[in-house]
């Protein structure tokens, strides 16, 4: 029998999904995610890989069943495979049902085989366009051919790849039908995401924001979309696309708040626990982690924080609200 999580928030939601941002650094500078000239955390502030493992292990003992490594770009963290291999013992023991990653794919060619060997079965790869020039423009530093080789390596290693695409007004809205055909043609699911107002960037978010209700209406002119109850543990709502036979997920934090079923918390690479992606309240788990060798303090700090998990986020994007709803960038808490 699967053990229920002992982490229950004030709204009765059971927390069994942990997302861990293992680094705030990234080898891309996607224009809606980061400013070009970012200041990253000094290395000394980061949790060591051993500390990250200890922290994740306490969450798993408390009932986390799914763990996603993210960032920044998780695969640029030095020796990241050491952490993945360590964590894979919880897959072997059955305590953890899934260990997975969200990646920009740039380092996947190198790591796909080892990830599969560690028991990773699925990976999300973020691509916002299939046009190499546009890809370079939106990521500022990325090369699509390298990401494609990463996807091929992942497929060859037997990993299920899901495509994550941020819907951006005037940038990729007309390309999404082709991306959908491409992804489904390769047997990959696809998820489209609304831009969230997180962190100062160089651009105006109102110019980028494309409500997915609009995108869905556009897609329905070409495709037959049927709502399905499929779930992966994340916030996406899925439809089946009759013409391609594949699944398309919508992540709609702006047009359709999905907080009522939130089962997630997030930790940053400095051990800060965020109970909600869209709120500022946090708990410093690094202090509890370093204050004693045993895990009791840490477990207590986690329990206290879960009791403060808010009901939901209050993201706003409009011409009057110039400041981001939360000051930290997505790369701090991970997507
Ligand atoms: N580097 C990895 C990647 O590219 O997937 C993991 C981290 S990245 C922050 C995770 C996801 O968040 C990516 O799909 C990215 O496109 C998305 N993202 C970043 N900033 C966002 C924002 N402001 N609103 C919506 N999605 C965002």
PDB file of N, CA, C and O and ligand atoms in Angstrom, residues 26 28 30 32-34 69-74 102-105 124-128 164-166 193-198 205 330-331 334-335, ligand 1:
ATOM      1  N   UNK A  26      22.183  29.226 -15.480  1.00  0.00           N
ATOM      2  CA  UNK A  26      21.675  28.602 -16.702  1.00  0.00           C
ATOM      3  C   UNK A  26      22.602  28.991 -17.836  1.00  0.00           C
ATOM      4  O   UNK A  26      23.223  30.052 -17.814  1.00  0.00           O
ATOM      5  N   UNK A  28      21.399  29.378 -20.820  1.00  0.00           N
ATOM      6  CA  UNK A  28      20.567  30.188 -21.705  1.00  0.00           C
ATOM      7  C   UNK A  28      20.143  31.446 -20.943  1.00  0.00           C
ATOM      8  O   UNK A  28      20.251  31.492 -19.712  1.00  0.00           O
ATOM      9  N   UNK A  30      16.785  33.026 -21.571  1.00  0.00           N
ATOM     10  CA  UNK A  30      15.497  33.237 -22.242  1.00  0.00           C
ATOM     11  C   UNK A  30      14.936  34.602 -21.854  1.00  0.00           C
ATOM     12  O   UNK A  30      14.924  34.956 -20.670  1.00  0.00           O
ATOM     13  N   UNK A  32      12.098  36.004 -21.511  1.00  0.00           N
ATOM     14  CA  UNK A  32      10.964  36.164 -20.582  1.00  0.00           C
ATOM     15  C   UNK A  32      11.317  35.635 -19.194  1.00  0.00           C
ATOM     16  O   UNK A  32      10.542  35.765 -18.260  1.00  0.00           O
ATOM     17  N   UNK A  33      12.484  35.007 -19.073  1.00  0.00           N
ATOM     18  CA  UNK A  33      12.862  34.360 -17.817  1.00  0.00           C
ATOM     19  C   UNK A  33      13.900  35.188 -17.065  1.00  0.00           C
ATOM     20  O   UNK A  33      13.774  35.408 -15.859  1.00  0.00           O
ATOM     21  N   UNK A  34      14.928  35.635 -17.768  1.00  0.00           N
ATOM     22  CA  UNK A  34      16.051  36.303 -17.113  1.00  0.00           C
ATOM     23  C   UNK A  34      16.420  37.579 -17.862  1.00  0.00           C
ATOM     24  O   UNK A  34      16.178  37.701 -19.069  1.00  0.00           O
ATOM     25  N   UNK A  69      13.960  17.672 -10.472  1.00  0.00           N
ATOM     26  CA  UNK A  69      15.113  18.575 -10.407  1.00  0.00           C
ATOM     27  C   UNK A  69      14.966  19.613 -11.506  1.00  0.00           C
ATOM     28  O   UNK A  69      14.649  19.284 -12.654  1.00  0.00           O
ATOM     29  N   UNK A  70      15.190  20.857 -11.125  1.00  0.00           N
ATOM     30  CA  UNK A  70      15.038  21.925 -12.087  1.00  0.00           C
ATOM     31  C   UNK A  70      16.066  22.999 -11.774  1.00  0.00           C
ATOM     32  O   UNK A  70      17.046  22.753 -11.087  1.00  0.00           O
ATOM     33  N   UNK A  71      15.862  24.212 -12.271  1.00  0.00           N
ATOM     34  CA  UNK A  71      16.843  25.268 -12.014  1.00  0.00           C
ATOM     35  C   UNK A  71      16.274  26.614 -12.403  1.00  0.00           C
ATOM     36  O   UNK A  71      15.042  26.759 -12.448  1.00  0.00           O
ATOM     37  N   UNK A  72      17.139  27.420 -12.806  1.00  0.00           N
ATOM     38  CA  UNK A  72      18.350  27.366 -13.613  1.00  0.00           C
ATOM     39  C   UNK A  72      18.337  26.097 -14.489  1.00  0.00           C
ATOM     40  O   UNK A  72      17.299  25.515 -14.713  1.00  0.00           O
ATOM     41  N   UNK A  73      19.477  25.756 -14.980  1.00  0.00           N
ATOM     42  CA  UNK A  73      19.553  24.522 -15.765  1.00  0.00           C
ATOM     43  C   UNK A  73      20.175  23.435 -14.883  1.00  0.00           C
ATOM     44  O   UNK A  73      21.356  23.520 -14.541  1.00  0.00           O
ATOM     45  N   UNK A  74      19.376  22.423 -14.504  1.00  0.00           N
ATOM     46  CA  UNK A  74      19.903  21.433 -13.552  1.00  0.00           C
ATOM     47  C   UNK A  74      21.165  20.732 -14.049  1.00  0.00           C
ATOM     48  O   UNK A  74      22.051  20.408 -13.262  1.00  0.00           O
ATOM     49  N   UNK A 102      13.416  18.909 -15.360  1.00  0.00           N
ATOM     50  CA  UNK A 102      13.051  19.866 -16.399  1.00  0.00           C
ATOM     51  C   UNK A 102      14.350  20.480 -16.887  1.00  0.00           C
ATOM     52  O   UNK A 102      15.150  20.950 -16.083  1.00  0.00           O
ATOM     53  N   UNK A 103      14.559  20.456 -18.196  1.00  0.00           N
ATOM     54  CA  UNK A 103      15.864  20.849 -18.727  1.00  0.00           C
ATOM     55  C   UNK A 103      15.691  21.650 -20.013  1.00  0.00           C
ATOM     56  O   UNK A 103      14.693  21.498 -20.724  1.00  0.00           O
ATOM     57  N   UNK A 104      16.682  22.458 -20.330  1.00  0.00           N
ATOM     58  CA  UNK A 104      16.652  23.131 -21.637  1.00  0.00           C
ATOM     59  C   UNK A 104      17.255  22.242 -22.724  1.00  0.00           C
ATOM     60  O   UNK A 104      17.291  22.619 -23.884  1.00  0.00           O
ATOM     61  N   UNK A 105      17.742  21.073 -22.348  1.00  0.00           N
ATOM     62  CA  UNK A 105      18.211  20.088 -23.321  1.00  0.00           C
ATOM     63  C   UNK A 105      19.639  20.282 -23.790  1.00  0.00           C
ATOM     64  O   UNK A 105      20.193  19.430 -24.485  1.00  0.00           O
ATOM     65  N   UNK A 124      11.264  16.672 -19.052  1.00  0.00           N
ATOM     66  CA  UNK A 124      10.636  17.776 -19.790  1.00  0.00           C
ATOM     67  C   UNK A 124      11.724  18.612 -20.422  1.00  0.00           C
ATOM     68  O   UNK A 124      12.678  18.996 -19.745  1.00  0.00           O
ATOM     69  N   UNK A 125      11.574  18.878 -21.696  1.00  0.00           N
ATOM     70  CA  UNK A 125      12.548  19.725 -22.385  1.00  0.00           C
ATOM     71  C   UNK A 125      11.818  20.979 -22.888  1.00  0.00           C
ATOM     72  O   UNK A 125      10.765  20.883 -23.509  1.00  0.00           O
ATOM     73  N   UNK A 126      12.398  22.129 -22.583  1.00  0.00           N
ATOM     74  CA  UNK A 126      11.744  23.395 -22.923  1.00  0.00           C
ATOM     75  C   UNK A 126      12.245  23.916 -24.261  1.00  0.00           C
ATOM     76  O   UNK A 126      13.444  24.154 -24.423  1.00  0.00           O
ATOM     77  N   UNK A 127      11.325  24.059 -25.199  1.00  0.00           N
ATOM     78  CA  UNK A 127      11.654  24.643 -26.516  1.00  0.00           C
ATOM     79  C   UNK A 127      10.494  25.547 -26.921  1.00  0.00           C
ATOM     80  O   UNK A 127       9.349  25.112 -26.904  1.00  0.00           O
ATOM     81  N   UNK A 128      10.778  26.777 -27.272  1.00  0.00           N
ATOM     82  CA  UNK A 128       9.702  27.712 -27.595  1.00  0.00           C
ATOM     83  C   UNK A 128       9.514  27.918 -29.096  1.00  0.00           C
ATOM     84  O   UNK A 128       8.552  28.570 -29.514  1.00  0.00           O
ATOM     85  N   UNK A 164       7.988  21.347 -23.394  1.00  0.00           N
ATOM     86  CA  UNK A 164       7.388  22.486 -22.683  1.00  0.00           C
ATOM     87  C   UNK A 164       7.582  23.731 -23.522  1.00  0.00           C
ATOM     88  O   UNK A 164       8.716  24.064 -23.870  1.00  0.00           O
ATOM     89  N   UNK A 165       6.506  24.433 -23.799  1.00  0.00           N
ATOM     90  CA  UNK A 165       6.599  25.632 -24.633  1.00  0.00           C
ATOM     91  C   UNK A 165       5.869  26.785 -23.965  1.00  0.00           C
ATOM     92  O   UNK A 165       4.687  26.657 -23.646  1.00  0.00           O
ATOM     93  N   UNK A 166       6.567  27.875 -23.736  1.00  0.00           N
ATOM     94  CA  UNK A 166       5.908  29.058 -23.206  1.00  0.00           C
ATOM     95  C   UNK A 166       5.248  29.774 -24.382  1.00  0.00           C
ATOM     96  O   UNK A 166       5.889  30.016 -25.410  1.00  0.00           O
ATOM     97  N   UNK A 193       2.548  26.829 -21.808  1.00  0.00           N
ATOM     98  CA  UNK A 193       2.577  27.504 -20.505  1.00  0.00           C
ATOM     99  C   UNK A 193       2.338  28.994 -20.698  1.00  0.00           C
ATOM    100  O   UNK A 193       2.904  29.599 -21.619  1.00  0.00           O
ATOM    101  N   UNK A 194       1.535  29.579 -19.813  1.00  0.00           N
ATOM    102  CA  UNK A 194       1.385  31.042 -19.830  1.00  0.00           C
ATOM    103  C   UNK A 194       2.575  31.695 -19.151  1.00  0.00           C
ATOM    104  O   UNK A 194       3.071  31.191 -18.143  1.00  0.00           O
ATOM    105  N   UNK A 195       3.010  32.856 -19.653  1.00  0.00           N
ATOM    106  CA  UNK A 195       4.114  33.573 -18.980  1.00  0.00           C
ATOM    107  C   UNK A 195       3.627  34.087 -17.643  1.00  0.00           C
ATOM    108  O   UNK A 195       2.543  34.630 -17.529  1.00  0.00           O
ATOM    109  N   UNK A 196       4.482  33.929 -16.657  1.00  0.00           N
ATOM    110  CA  UNK A 196       4.148  34.391 -15.310  1.00  0.00           C
ATOM    111  C   UNK A 196       5.026  35.593 -14.959  1.00  0.00           C
ATOM    112  O   UNK A 196       6.198  35.636 -15.344  1.00  0.00           O
ATOM    113  N   UNK A 197       4.470  36.538 -14.218  1.00  0.00           N
ATOM    114  CA  UNK A 197       5.214  37.764 -13.901  1.00  0.00           C
ATOM    115  C   UNK A 197       6.208  37.553 -12.764  1.00  0.00           C
ATOM    116  O   UNK A 197       5.973  37.955 -11.627  1.00  0.00           O
ATOM    117  N   UNK A 198       7.319  36.902 -13.067  1.00  0.00           N
ATOM    118  CA  UNK A 198       8.310  36.579 -12.031  1.00  0.00           C
ATOM    119  C   UNK A 198       9.653  37.215 -12.356  1.00  0.00           C
ATOM    120  O   UNK A 198      10.282  36.881 -13.357  1.00  0.00           O
ATOM    121  N   UNK A 205       6.306  42.557 -19.914  1.00  0.00           N
ATOM    122  CA  UNK A 205       5.595  41.277 -19.987  1.00  0.00           C
ATOM    123  C   UNK A 205       4.236  41.384 -20.674  1.00  0.00           C
ATOM    124  O   UNK A 205       3.719  40.399 -21.185  1.00  0.00           O
ATOM    125  N   UNK A 330      12.082  32.987 -12.208  1.00  0.00           N
ATOM    126  CA  UNK A 330      11.665  31.586 -12.277  1.00  0.00           C
ATOM    127  C   UNK A 330      12.852  30.660 -12.024  1.00  0.00           C
ATOM    128  O   UNK A 330      12.718  29.568 -11.470  1.00  0.00           O
ATOM    129  N   UNK A 331      14.051  31.105 -12.415  1.00  0.00           N
ATOM    130  CA  UNK A 331      15.233  30.265 -12.277  1.00  0.00           C
ATOM    131  C   UNK A 331      15.632  30.032 -10.811  1.00  0.00           C
ATOM    132  O   UNK A 331      16.407  29.133 -10.519  1.00  0.00           O
ATOM    133  N   UNK A 334      12.630  27.491  -9.914  1.00  0.00           N
ATOM    134  CA  UNK A 334      12.454  26.450 -10.929  1.00  0.00           C
ATOM    135  C   UNK A 334      11.054  26.477 -11.490  1.00  0.00           C
ATOM    136  O   UNK A 334      10.112  26.897 -10.840  1.00  0.00           O
ATOM    137  N   UNK A 335      10.917  26.058 -12.755  1.00  0.00           N
ATOM    138  CA  UNK A 335       9.594  26.111 -13.411  1.00  0.00           C
ATOM    139  C   UNK A 335       8.720  24.980 -12.994  1.00  0.00           C
ATOM    140  O   UNK A 335       9.113  24.125 -12.236  1.00  0.00           O
TER     141      UNK A 335
HETATM  142  N1  LIG B   1      16.438  25.247 -17.502  1.00  0.00           N
HETATM  143  C1  LIG B   1      15.313  24.377 -17.415  1.00  0.00           C
HETATM  144  C2  LIG B   1      14.394  24.586 -18.603  1.00  0.00           C
HETATM  145  O1  LIG B   1      14.726  25.340 -19.506  1.00  0.00           O
HETATM  146  O2  LIG B   1      13.342  23.962 -18.636  1.00  0.00           O
HETATM  147  C3  LIG B   1      14.546  24.420 -16.109  1.00  0.00           C
HETATM  148  C4  LIG B   1      14.238  25.756 -15.505  1.00  0.00           C
HETATM  149  S1  LIG B   1      13.180  26.806 -16.457  1.00  0.00           S
HETATM  150  C5  LIG B   1      13.009  28.164 -15.333  1.00  0.00           C
HETATM  151  C6  LIG B   1      11.651  25.913 -16.350  1.00  0.00           C
HETATM  152  C7  LIG B   1      10.539  26.359 -17.278  1.00  0.00           C
HETATM  153  O3  LIG B   1      10.059  27.626 -16.853  1.00  0.00           O
HETATM  154  C8  LIG B   1      10.942  26.501 -18.722  1.00  0.00           C
HETATM  155  O4  LIG B   1      10.001  25.805 -19.522  1.00  0.00           O
HETATM  156  C9  LIG B   1      10.837  27.989 -18.979  1.00  0.00           C
HETATM  157  O5  LIG B   1      10.488  28.254 -20.304  1.00  0.00           O
HETATM  158  C10 LIG B   1       9.748  28.372 -18.005  1.00  0.00           C
HETATM  159  N2  LIG B   1       9.713  29.782 -17.607  1.00  0.00           N
HETATM  160  C11 LIG B   1      10.733  30.572 -17.252  1.00  0.00           C
HETATM  161  N3  LIG B   1      10.310  31.805 -16.902  1.00  0.00           N
HETATM  162  C12 LIG B   1       8.970  31.781 -17.044  1.00  0.00           C
HETATM  163  C13 LIG B   1       7.927  32.742 -16.833  1.00  0.00           C
HETATM  164  N4  LIG B   1       8.185  33.967 -16.399  1.00  0.00           N
HETATM  165  N5  LIG B   1       6.654  32.350 -17.063  1.00  0.00           N
HETATM  166  C14 LIG B   1       6.373  31.082 -17.498  1.00  0.00           C
HETATM  167  N6  LIG B   1       7.296  30.144 -17.703  1.00  0.00           N
HETATM  168  C15 LIG B   1       8.580  30.483 -17.490  1.00  0.00           C
END
